[in-house]
Short mmCIF file of C-alpha atoms in Angstrom, two decimals:
data_model
loop_
_atom_site.label_atom_id
_atom_site.label_comp_id
_atom_site.label_asym_id
_atom_site.label_seq_id
_atom_site.Cartn_x
_atom_site.Cartn_y
_atom_site.Cartn_z
CA MET A 21 -15.47 -10.50 28.56
CA ASN A 22 -14.20 -10.80 25.16
CA TYR A 23 -10.83 -12.42 23.95
CA ASN A 24 -8.96 -9.64 23.02
CA ILE A 25 -6.25 -10.04 20.15
CA ALA A 26 -4.16 -7.00 19.08
CA PHE A 27 -2.57 -6.64 15.39
CA VAL A 28 -0.44 -4.08 14.42
CA PRO A 29 0.88 -4.73 10.67
CA VAL A 30 4.35 -3.17 9.24
CA ARG A 31 6.12 -3.34 6.08
CA LYS A 32 9.97 -2.75 5.62
CA GLY A 33 9.22 -0.91 2.25
CA SER A 34 7.79 3.31 2.78
CA LYS A 35 7.57 5.84 -0.08
CA GLY A 36 7.16 8.89 2.43
CA VAL A 37 9.43 8.53 5.22
CA SER A 38 12.05 5.94 4.13
CA GLY A 39 12.60 3.28 7.19
CA LYS A 40 10.31 4.97 9.18
CA ASN A 41 8.78 1.57 11.40
CA THR A 42 12.47 1.17 12.88
CA ARG A 43 13.56 4.87 12.76
CA LEU A 44 14.22 6.68 15.87
CA LEU A 45 11.84 9.35 17.31
CA CYS A 46 12.65 10.60 20.32
CA GLY A 47 15.14 8.15 20.79
CA LYS A 48 12.53 5.43 19.99
CA PRO A 49 11.88 3.40 17.25
CA LEU A 50 8.77 4.46 15.96
CA LEU A 51 6.89 0.98 15.89
CA CYS A 52 7.68 0.63 19.13
CA TRP A 53 5.39 3.69 20.79
CA ILE A 54 2.29 1.85 19.62
CA LEU A 55 3.69 -1.91 20.91
CA ASP A 56 4.78 -0.52 24.63
CA THR A 57 0.86 1.05 24.86
CA LEU A 58 -0.19 -2.05 24.03
CA VAL A 59 1.77 -4.33 26.44
CA GLN A 60 1.51 -1.48 29.39
CA SER A 61 -2.16 -1.47 28.64
CA SER A 62 -2.12 -5.09 30.18
CA PHE A 63 -5.65 -5.00 27.53
CA PHE A 64 -5.19 -8.55 26.06
CA ASP A 65 -4.47 -11.40 25.89
CA GLU A 66 -2.07 -11.68 22.67
CA ILE A 67 -0.14 -8.70 20.75
CA TRP A 68 0.56 -9.18 17.78
CA LEU A 69 3.35 -7.67 15.08
CA ALA A 70 3.18 -8.65 11.40
CA THR A 71 6.14 -7.57 9.18
CA ASP A 72 7.97 -9.03 6.76
CA CYS A 73 11.25 -6.98 7.81
CA ASP A 74 14.07 -8.46 9.99
CA GLU A 75 15.10 -5.45 11.42
CA THR A 76 11.77 -4.97 12.66
CA GLU A 77 11.74 -8.76 14.22
CA LYS A 78 14.79 -8.15 16.17
CA ILE A 79 14.08 -5.10 17.22
CA THR A 80 10.67 -6.22 18.90
CA ILE A 81 11.88 -9.47 20.14
CA GLY A 82 14.91 -7.95 21.76
CA ARG A 83 12.44 -5.13 23.36
CA TYR A 84 9.56 -7.50 24.46
CA GLY A 85 10.32 -11.01 24.41
CA GLU A 86 7.47 -13.44 24.08
CA GLU A 87 5.35 -10.55 25.18
CA VAL A 88 4.42 -9.40 21.58
CA LYS A 89 3.85 -12.52 18.90
CA ILE A 90 5.46 -11.84 15.40
CA TYR A 91 3.70 -12.74 12.44
CA ARG A 92 5.78 -12.87 8.97
CA ARG A 93 3.37 -11.64 6.90
CA SER A 94 3.57 -13.01 2.82
CA ASP A 95 5.35 -11.24 0.13
CA THR A 96 1.79 -10.43 -1.46
CA SER A 97 0.26 -8.91 1.68
CA ALA A 98 3.42 -6.93 1.82
CA THR A 99 3.48 -4.87 -1.63
CA ASP A 100 2.70 -1.01 -1.75
CA LYS A 101 -1.04 -2.09 -3.10
CA SER A 102 -1.37 -4.21 -0.75
CA SER A 103 -4.44 -3.36 1.53
CA VAL A 104 -4.43 -3.84 5.09
CA MET A 105 -7.09 -6.46 4.71
CA GLU A 106 -5.01 -8.65 3.02
CA VAL A 107 -2.62 -9.20 5.67
CA ILE A 108 -5.48 -8.93 8.08
CA LYS A 109 -7.64 -12.05 6.58
CA GLU A 110 -4.04 -14.14 6.05
CA PHE A 111 -3.44 -13.77 9.59
CA ILE A 112 -6.72 -14.58 10.79
CA PHE A 113 -6.61 -17.77 8.43
CA TRP A 114 -3.56 -18.50 9.74
CA ARG A 115 -3.76 -18.31 13.73
CA GLU A 116 -7.28 -19.44 13.61
CA PRO A 117 -9.27 -17.34 16.55
CA ALA A 118 -12.65 -18.03 17.49
CA ASP A 119 -15.34 -15.97 15.73
CA SER A 120 -16.17 -13.93 19.32
CA ASP A 121 -13.11 -13.03 19.70
CA TRP A 122 -12.28 -9.12 18.93
CA PHE A 123 -9.81 -8.27 17.03
CA CYS A 124 -7.98 -4.88 17.58
CA LEU A 125 -5.73 -3.03 14.45
CA PHE A 126 -3.82 -0.62 15.44
CA GLN A 127 -1.12 1.36 13.61
CA SER A 128 2.36 2.17 14.17
CA THR A 129 2.38 5.43 12.58
CA SER A 130 0.00 6.68 15.12
CA PRO A 131 1.90 6.31 17.97
CA PHE A 132 0.17 8.32 20.15
CA THR A 133 -2.92 6.48 20.85
CA THR A 134 -3.57 6.94 24.39
CA LEU A 135 -4.54 3.77 27.15
CA GLY A 136 -7.62 5.41 28.50
CA ASP A 137 -8.57 5.92 24.39
CA ILE A 138 -7.87 1.76 24.29
CA LYS A 139 -10.05 1.21 27.47
CA LYS A 140 -12.81 2.99 26.01
CA MET A 141 -12.57 1.29 22.93
CA LEU A 142 -12.37 -2.52 24.49
CA GLU A 143 -15.33 -1.16 27.41
CA MET A 144 -17.71 -0.49 24.51
CA ALA A 145 -16.80 -3.89 22.66
CA ASN A 146 -17.71 -5.83 25.93
CA SER A 147 -21.21 -4.22 26.12
CA GLY A 148 -22.40 -5.99 23.19
CA ARG A 149 -23.79 -3.05 21.21
CA TYR A 150 -21.14 -2.94 18.86
CA ASP A 151 -19.84 -4.62 15.97
CA SER A 152 -16.89 -3.24 15.58
CA ILE A 153 -15.11 0.12 16.51
CA VAL A 154 -13.37 2.74 14.63
CA SER A 155 -11.29 6.20 16.29
CA CYS A 156 -12.30 9.10 15.22
CA VAL A 157 -11.10 12.58 15.53
CA ARG A 158 -13.59 16.14 15.53
CA LEU A 159 -12.56 18.92 12.93
CA LYS A 160 -14.35 21.87 13.58
CA LYS A 161 -13.64 23.54 9.96
CA PHE A 162 -16.62 24.18 7.57
CA ARG A 163 -16.41 22.58 4.49
CA TRP A 164 -17.36 23.65 0.62
CA SER A 165 -18.03 21.19 -2.31
CA GLU A 166 -15.95 21.43 -5.39
CA THR A 167 -18.85 23.16 -7.21
CA ALA A 168 -18.34 26.41 -4.34
CA THR A 169 -20.96 25.64 -2.14
CA PRO A 170 -20.93 25.65 1.52
CA LEU A 171 -21.42 22.30 2.86
CA ASP A 172 -21.75 23.10 6.98
CA TYR A 173 -24.01 26.82 6.44
CA SER A 174 -26.02 28.74 4.85
CA PHE A 175 -24.38 32.46 3.63
CA ALA A 176 -27.44 33.93 5.59
CA ASN A 177 -26.63 31.98 8.98
CA LYS A 178 -23.43 31.32 9.94
CA PRO A 179 -22.55 29.62 13.15
CA ARG A 180 -20.04 30.61 15.37
CA ARG A 181 -17.02 28.40 15.17
CA GLN A 182 -17.43 27.81 19.16
CA ASP A 183 -21.27 26.94 18.23
CA TYR A 184 -20.16 24.46 15.33
CA LYS A 185 -19.95 20.80 16.46
CA GLY A 186 -17.56 20.28 13.62
CA PHE A 187 -17.25 17.21 11.98
CA LEU A 188 -15.57 13.74 12.82
CA VAL A 189 -12.95 11.47 10.45
CA GLU A 190 -11.26 8.37 10.87
CA SER A 191 -8.04 9.08 13.05
CA GLY A 192 -6.20 6.14 11.27
CA SER A 193 -5.32 4.74 15.08
CA PHE A 194 -7.76 1.77 15.55
CA TYR A 195 -9.98 0.04 14.09
CA SER A 196 -11.12 -3.44 15.67
CA ALA A 197 -14.09 -5.95 15.50
CA SER A 198 -15.58 -9.22 16.33
CA VAL A 199 -13.28 -12.05 14.23
CA ARG A 200 -16.95 -13.60 12.72
CA ILE A 201 -17.41 -9.49 11.27
CA VAL A 202 -13.54 -9.66 10.04
CA LEU A 203 -14.23 -12.85 8.50
CA SER A 204 -17.50 -12.00 6.11
CA GLU A 205 -17.35 -8.31 5.39
CA PRO A 206 -15.12 -7.09 2.98
CA TYR A 207 -14.02 -4.42 5.25
CA ILE A 208 -13.21 -4.20 9.35
CA LEU A 209 -16.01 -1.68 9.96
CA SER A 210 -19.22 -3.18 9.48
CA GLY A 211 -22.44 -3.63 11.43
CA GLU A 212 -23.20 -1.47 14.55
CA VAL A 213 -20.30 0.83 14.41
CA GLY A 214 -18.93 2.67 17.94
CA ILE A 215 -16.95 5.47 17.25
CA VAL A 216 -14.14 6.74 19.86
CA GLU A 217 -13.46 9.88 19.58
CA VAL A 218 -9.60 10.71 20.20
CA ASP A 219 -8.01 14.03 20.86
CA SER A 220 -7.47 15.80 18.01
CA GLU A 221 -3.55 17.13 19.20
CA LEU A 222 -2.48 13.33 19.33
CA ALA A 223 -4.00 12.08 16.18
CA ILE A 224 -1.29 12.23 14.35
CA ASP A 225 -1.14 9.25 10.99
CA ILE A 226 2.88 9.65 10.22
CA ASP A 227 2.77 9.49 6.09
CA GLU A 228 5.04 12.04 5.12
CA PRO A 229 7.73 13.92 5.93
CA ARG A 230 6.02 17.11 7.57
CA ASP A 231 4.36 14.61 9.35
CA TRP A 232 7.41 13.25 11.02
CA MET A 233 8.32 16.80 12.34
CA GLU A 234 5.23 16.67 13.70
CA ALA A 235 5.41 13.90 15.73
CA GLU A 236 8.63 15.00 17.14
CA TYR A 237 7.32 18.23 18.41
CA ILE A 238 4.46 16.21 20.02
CA ALA A 239 6.49 14.18 21.20
CA ALA A 240 8.99 15.83 23.05
CA ASN A 241 6.93 18.48 24.29
CA THR A 242 4.08 16.68 25.10
CA ILE A 243 4.41 13.37 25.52
CA LEU A 244 7.09 12.81 27.05
CA LYS A 245 6.53 15.62 29.20
CA LEU A 246 3.40 14.05 31.13
#
């Protein structure tokens, strides 16, 4: 079995939705949706929140105590132009986990990540078949090129939508890899990549105000009614 580390990076600055990580989504701070799921799963040996925000740290400590550890990310890894890999590698160099440990990146902006999808990801990780794993959602839309050429069918043979398999895109919910891969590659995905296909109705990535409105609808009409 792998030693599993969950990592959730957040920043206090947000251009799309102001203060979104501490903003209440159906009565609960946004960042707590994914943290609640991770804590309740009992799948992880360590759960970390990386933040540069005092309010975020206070909320996390007050709600979870020592179940969620705090990593204070540097100013240089918390700018609008900082990539997520900057704070990931900064954390790993500080924490110094074993190369064989399994590092799991979760996004607070994907609040409806399910226990089932996390379990499947970790089962794939423990199988030894994959170097890294990504969550994807299947879209059944016909694509076109910018030069007005259909990419998924010919005019003479357009499939029915129910017969069309569609295509996979990253959902943004989670990414994971061995620490060895994270440190040796420029991106968290490398080597033999596994895919966890997640429910398109829950795979929201909150970046703009309209995304927040959609998340509120999903939370109120789907999640809280389960």
